[in-house]
CSV table of C-alpha atoms in Angstrom, one decimal:
chain,number,residue,atom,x,y,z
A,39,MET,CA,-1.0,-0.1,-14.6
A,40,GLU,CA,-4.6,-1.0,-14.5
A,41,ILE,CA,-5.6,-3.2,-11.4
A,42,LYS,CA,-9.1,-3.9,-10.4
A,43,PRO,CA,-9.0,-4.3,-6.6
A,44,LEU,CA,-11.1,-7.1,-5.1
A,45,LEU,CA,-13.1,-6.5,-2.2
A,46,GLU,CA,-12.4,-9.5,0.0
A,47,LYS,CA,-15.2,-10.1,2.5
A,48,ASP,CA,-13.3,-11.7,5.2
A,49,ALA,CA,-10.6,-8.8,5.1
A,50,LEU,CA,-13.4,-6.3,5.3
A,51,ALA,CA,-14.7,-8.3,8.3
A,52,LYS,CA,-11.4,-8.0,10.0
A,53,PHE,CA,-11.2,-4.4,9.3
A,54,LEU,CA,-14.5,-4.0,11.1
A,55,GLY,CA,-13.4,-5.9,14.0
A,56,SER,CA,-14.7,-9.3,13.3
A,57,ASP,CA,-12.9,-12.6,12.6
A,58,GLU,CA,-14.9,-13.6,9.5
A,59,PHE,CA,-17.6,-12.0,7.1
A,60,GLY,CA,-20.3,-14.5,8.7
A,61,SER,CA,-19.6,-13.4,12.0
A,62,ILE,CA,-20.6,-9.5,11.2
A,63,PRO,CA,-24.2,-8.6,12.4
A,64,ARG,CA,-26.8,-9.0,9.9
A,65,SER,CA,-27.8,-5.5,9.8
A,66,THR,CA,-24.0,-4.6,8.9
A,67,ARG,CA,-23.8,-7.2,6.2
A,68,LYS,CA,-27.1,-5.8,4.8
A,69,ARG,CA,-25.6,-2.4,4.5
A,70,ILE,CA,-22.4,-3.8,2.9
A,71,GLU,CA,-24.6,-5.5,0.2
A,72,ILE,CA,-26.2,-2.1,-0.3
A,73,MET,CA,-23.0,-0.1,-0.6
A,74,GLU,CA,-21.3,-2.7,-2.8
A,75,PRO,CA,-22.9,-1.5,-6.1
A,76,VAL,CA,-22.2,2.1,-5.1
A,77,PHE,CA,-18.6,1.2,-4.3
A,78,GLU,CA,-18.3,-0.6,-7.9
A,79,LYS,CA,-19.5,2.5,-9.6
A,80,LEU,CA,-17.3,5.1,-7.9
A,81,VAL,CA,-14.0,3.1,-7.8
A,82,ASN,CA,-11.5,4.3,-10.3
A,83,PRO,CA,-8.2,2.7,-9.6
A,84,SER,CA,-4.8,3.6,-10.9
A,85,LEU,CA,-1.3,2.6,-10.0
A,86,HIS,CA,2.0,4.4,-11.5
A,87,HIS,CA,5.5,2.6,-10.9
A,88,GLN,CA,8.9,2.7,-12.0
A,89,ASN,CA,12.3,0.9,-11.4
A,90,THR,CA,15.4,2.7,-10.3
A,91,GLU,CA,18.8,1.1,-9.9
A,92,ILE,CA,20.3,1.3,-6.4
A,93,ASP,CA,23.6,2.7,-6.1
A,94,SER,CA,24.4,1.7,-2.3
A,95,VAL,CA,22.8,0.8,0.9
A,96,GLU,CA,24.4,1.8,4.1
A,97,LYS,CA,23.1,1.2,7.8
A,98,ASP,CA,20.7,4.3,7.6
A,99,PHE,CA,20.4,5.2,3.9
A,100,VAL,CA,19.4,3.8,0.7
A,101,HIS,CA,21.1,5.8,-2.2
A,102,LEU,CA,19.4,5.5,-5.6
A,103,GLU,CA,21.5,5.9,-8.7
A,104,GLU,CA,18.8,8.2,-10.4
A,105,GLY,CA,16.8,9.8,-7.5
A,106,PRO,CA,16.9,10.8,-3.9
A,107,GLU,CA,18.2,8.8,-0.8
A,108,PHE,CA,15.8,7.6,1.6
A,109,LYS,CA,16.7,7.4,5.4
A,110,SER,CA,15.6,4.6,7.4
A,111,PRO,CA,17.4,1.9,9.2
A,112,LYS,CA,14.7,-0.8,8.6
A,113,LEU,CA,14.4,-0.1,4.9
A,114,SER,CA,18.0,-0.1,4.5
A,115,LYS,CA,18.1,-3.4,6.3
A,116,THR,CA,15.1,-4.7,4.0
A,117,LEU,CA,16.9,-3.7,0.7
A,118,LYS,CA,20.3,-4.9,1.5
A,119,GLY,CA,21.6,-7.0,-1.3
A,120,CYS,CA,19.1,-5.6,-3.7
A,121,GLU,CA,20.1,-4.4,-7.2
A,122,SER,CA,17.0,-2.3,-8.0
A,123,ILE,CA,14.0,-0.7,-6.4
A,124,VAL,CA,10.2,-0.6,-7.4
A,125,CYS,CA,8.4,2.6,-6.5
A,126,TYR,CA,4.7,2.8,-6.6
A,127,ILE,CA,1.7,5.3,-6.1
A,128,GLY,CA,-1.8,3.9,-6.4
A,129,THR,CA,-5.3,5.3,-5.8
A,130,LEU,CA,-8.9,4.6,-5.9
A,131,GLY,CA,-9.8,7.7,-7.4
A,132,ASP,CA,-11.7,10.7,-5.8
A,133,GLY,CA,-15.2,9.5,-6.5
A,134,ILE,CA,-15.1,7.1,-3.4
A,135,GLU,CA,-13.8,10.2,-1.2
A,136,ASP,CA,-16.5,12.5,-2.5
A,137,GLU,CA,-19.3,9.9,-1.6
A,138,ILE,CA,-18.0,9.5,1.9
A,139,ASN,CA,-18.0,13.0,2.5
A,140,ARG,CA,-21.5,13.5,1.0
A,141,LEU,CA,-22.8,10.7,3.3
A,142,MET,CA,-21.0,12.3,6.5
A,143,ASN,CA,-22.5,15.6,5.7
A,144,GLU,CA,-26.0,14.1,5.3
A,145,LYS,CA,-25.5,12.2,8.7
A,146,HIS,CA,-25.4,8.9,7.0
A,147,LEU,CA,-22.7,7.8,9.4
A,148,ALA,CA,-23.1,4.0,9.2
A,149,GLU,CA,-23.1,4.0,5.2
A,150,ALA,CA,-20.1,6.5,5.2
A,151,TYR,CA,-18.1,4.3,7.8
A,152,ILE,CA,-18.9,1.2,5.8
A,153,LEU,CA,-18.0,2.7,2.3
A,154,ASP,CA,-14.6,4.1,4.1
A,155,ALA,CA,-13.7,0.7,5.4
A,156,MET,CA,-14.3,-0.9,1.8
A,157,ALA,CA,-12.1,1.6,0.2
A,158,SER,CA,-9.4,0.9,2.9
A,159,VAL,CA,-9.5,-2.9,2.2
A,160,ALA,CA,-9.6,-2.3,-1.6
A,161,VAL,CA,-6.6,0.0,-1.8
A,162,ASP,CA,-4.6,-2.5,0.3
A,163,ASN,CA,-5.7,-5.3,-2.0
A,164,MET,CA,-4.7,-3.4,-5.0
A,165,VAL,CA,-1.1,-3.2,-3.8
A,166,VAL,CA,-1.2,-6.8,-2.8
A,167,THR,CA,-2.3,-7.7,-6.3
A,168,PHE,CA,0.5,-5.6,-7.8
A,169,HIS,CA,3.2,-6.9,-5.6
A,170,GLN,CA,2.3,-10.5,-6.4
A,171,ARG,CA,2.1,-9.7,-10.2
A,172,MET,CA,5.8,-8.2,-9.9
A,173,LYS,CA,6.8,-11.3,-8.0
A,174,ASN,CA,5.6,-13.6,-10.5
A,175,LYS,CA,7.3,-11.5,-13.3
A,176,TYR,CA,10.8,-11.5,-11.5
A,177,GLU,CA,10.5,-15.1,-10.6
A,178,ASP,CA,10.5,-15.8,-14.4
A,179,GLN,CA,13.8,-13.8,-14.5
A,180,SER,CA,15.2,-15.8,-11.6
A,181,LYS,CA,14.9,-12.6,-9.4
A,182,GLN,CA,12.7,-12.2,-6.0
A,183,VAL,CA,11.0,-9.3,-4.3
A,184,THR,CA,11.3,-8.0,-0.9
A,185,LEU,CA,8.2,-6.8,1.3
A,186,CYS,CA,6.6,-3.6,0.6
A,187,PHE,CA,7.7,-0.6,2.8
A,188,SER,CA,5.9,2.6,2.9
A,189,PRO,CA,6.9,6.3,4.2
A,190,GLY,CA,5.7,6.7,7.6
A,191,TYR,CA,5.7,2.9,8.5
A,192,CYS,CA,8.4,1.9,11.1
A,193,ASP,CA,11.1,4.2,11.2
A,194,TRP,CA,10.7,5.6,7.5
A,195,PRO,CA,9.7,9.2,8.1
A,196,ILE,CA,6.3,10.4,6.3
A,197,THR,CA,8.3,13.4,5.0
A,198,ASP,CA,10.0,11.0,2.6
A,199,GLN,CA,6.9,11.1,0.6
A,200,LYS,CA,8.2,14.2,-0.9
A,201,LYS,CA,11.2,12.3,-2.4
A,202,LEU,CA,9.1,9.4,-3.3
A,203,PHE,CA,6.8,11.6,-5.4
A,204,SER,CA,9.7,13.5,-6.9
A,205,MET,CA,10.6,10.3,-8.8
A,206,PHE,CA,7.2,10.6,-10.8
A,207,ASP,CA,5.8,13.1,-13.3
A,208,SER,CA,3.1,14.9,-11.2
A,209,ASN,CA,0.9,15.5,-14.3
A,210,LYS,CA,0.6,11.8,-14.9
A,211,LEU,CA,-0.3,11.0,-11.4
A,212,ASP,CA,-3.9,10.9,-10.1
A,213,VAL,CA,-2.6,11.6,-6.6
A,214,GLU,CA,-1.5,14.9,-5.0
A,215,LEU,CA,0.6,15.3,-1.9
A,216,THR,CA,-0.3,17.8,0.8
A,217,ASP,CA,2.1,20.1,2.6
A,218,SER,CA,1.8,17.8,5.5
A,219,CYS,CA,2.8,14.8,3.2
A,220,PHE,CA,-0.7,13.3,3.0
A,221,MET,CA,-2.0,11.8,-0.1
A,222,GLN,CA,-5.4,13.2,-1.9
A,223,PRO,CA,-7.4,11.4,-2.6
A,224,ARG,CA,-7.2,9.8,0.8
A,225,LYS,CA,-7.7,6.2,-0.5
A,226,SER,CA,-4.5,6.1,-2.2
A,227,ILE,CA,-1.1,4.5,-1.2
A,228,SER,CA,2.5,4.7,-2.0
A,229,GLY,CA,5.6,2.6,-1.3
A,230,VAL,CA,8.7,0.5,-2.5
A,231,PHE,CA,9.9,-3.0,-2.5
A,232,GLY,CA,13.4,-4.2,-3.7
A,233,ILE,CA,14.6,-6.7,-6.3
A,234,THR,CA,17.4,-9.1,-5.9
A,235,THR,CA,18.6,-12.3,-7.7
A,236,LEU,CA,17.6,-15.7,-6.4
A,237,ASN,CA,21.3,-16.7,-6.3
A,238,SER,CA,22.1,-13.9,-3.9
A,239,ASN,CA,23.7,-14.5,-0.8
A,240,GLN,CA,21.1,-12.1,0.8
A,241,SER,CA,17.5,-13.5,1.2
A,242,PRO,CA,15.3,-10.3,1.2
A,243,HIS,CA,12.4,-12.7,2.6
A,244,SER,CA,14.6,-13.4,5.7
A,245,TYR,CA,13.9,-10.0,7.2
A,246,ASN,CA,10.5,-8.6,8.3
A,247,PRO,CA,10.9,-5.5,10.5
A,248,CYS,CA,7.7,-6.4,12.1
A,249,LEU,CA,9.0,-9.4,13.9
A,250,GLU,CA,11.4,-7.1,15.8
A,251,CYS,CA,8.7,-4.9,16.9
A,252,ASN,CA,6.7,-5.2,20.2
A,253,ARG,CA,3.8,-3.2,19.1
A,254,ARG,CA,1.1,-5.9,18.8
A,255,ASP,CA,-1.7,-3.6,17.9
A,256,CYS,CA,-0.4,-2.4,14.6
A,257,SER,CA,-2.9,-2.5,11.7
A,258,GLU,CA,0.3,-2.9,9.3
A,259,ARG,CA,1.9,-5.6,11.2
A,260,ARG,CA,3.0,-8.7,9.3
A,261,ASN,CA,3.6,-11.8,11.1
A,262,SER,CA,5.4,-13.6,8.5
A,263,ALA,CA,8.5,-12.9,6.6
A,264,HIS,CA,6.8,-13.8,3.4
């Protein structure tokens, strides 16, 4: 699927530690303006996804009809009542990564840091856009989607990346998985979300694992169930 990520300025500001873009120091805003054309030129986004029926959901496990089982009590709770699951793997490509490394090697640390931040915000935006598209699609079919969940978040082990990647044709992906279960290019993202009918007794939006967590400084924290 082709999704052109947006570089939301306020989201970038929050990533850089400010409340809004206007509150960023002028020198930093200038660097961002200089780096934007570089980012636009190098970004090469791609996102692969597929739907798989859910066989059963237990307390700690999600069993798929055609695929592996995922072990995570919180993922199980998120997907309870869902009929199928959408698995996705997306990336901005390796051009951004190469440029960040070049800037680091040449000691242009501020520019490297800003480009890295821009890429992090953009890859998150790509998933948000994809999730919203799928939400709109399934609403037309009287269905709804859960929150996204990724290996390594909450109690879902990062090692389940291997199981998630096994569901895709590696020859078609633009992302590789290292032995330690990290993705290359680094500005890549993977995850799942569930699908259920609107008239289901279970409401997937009623459960947000972040609301049960006391860790307030988590960068992935979601304060709403929607």
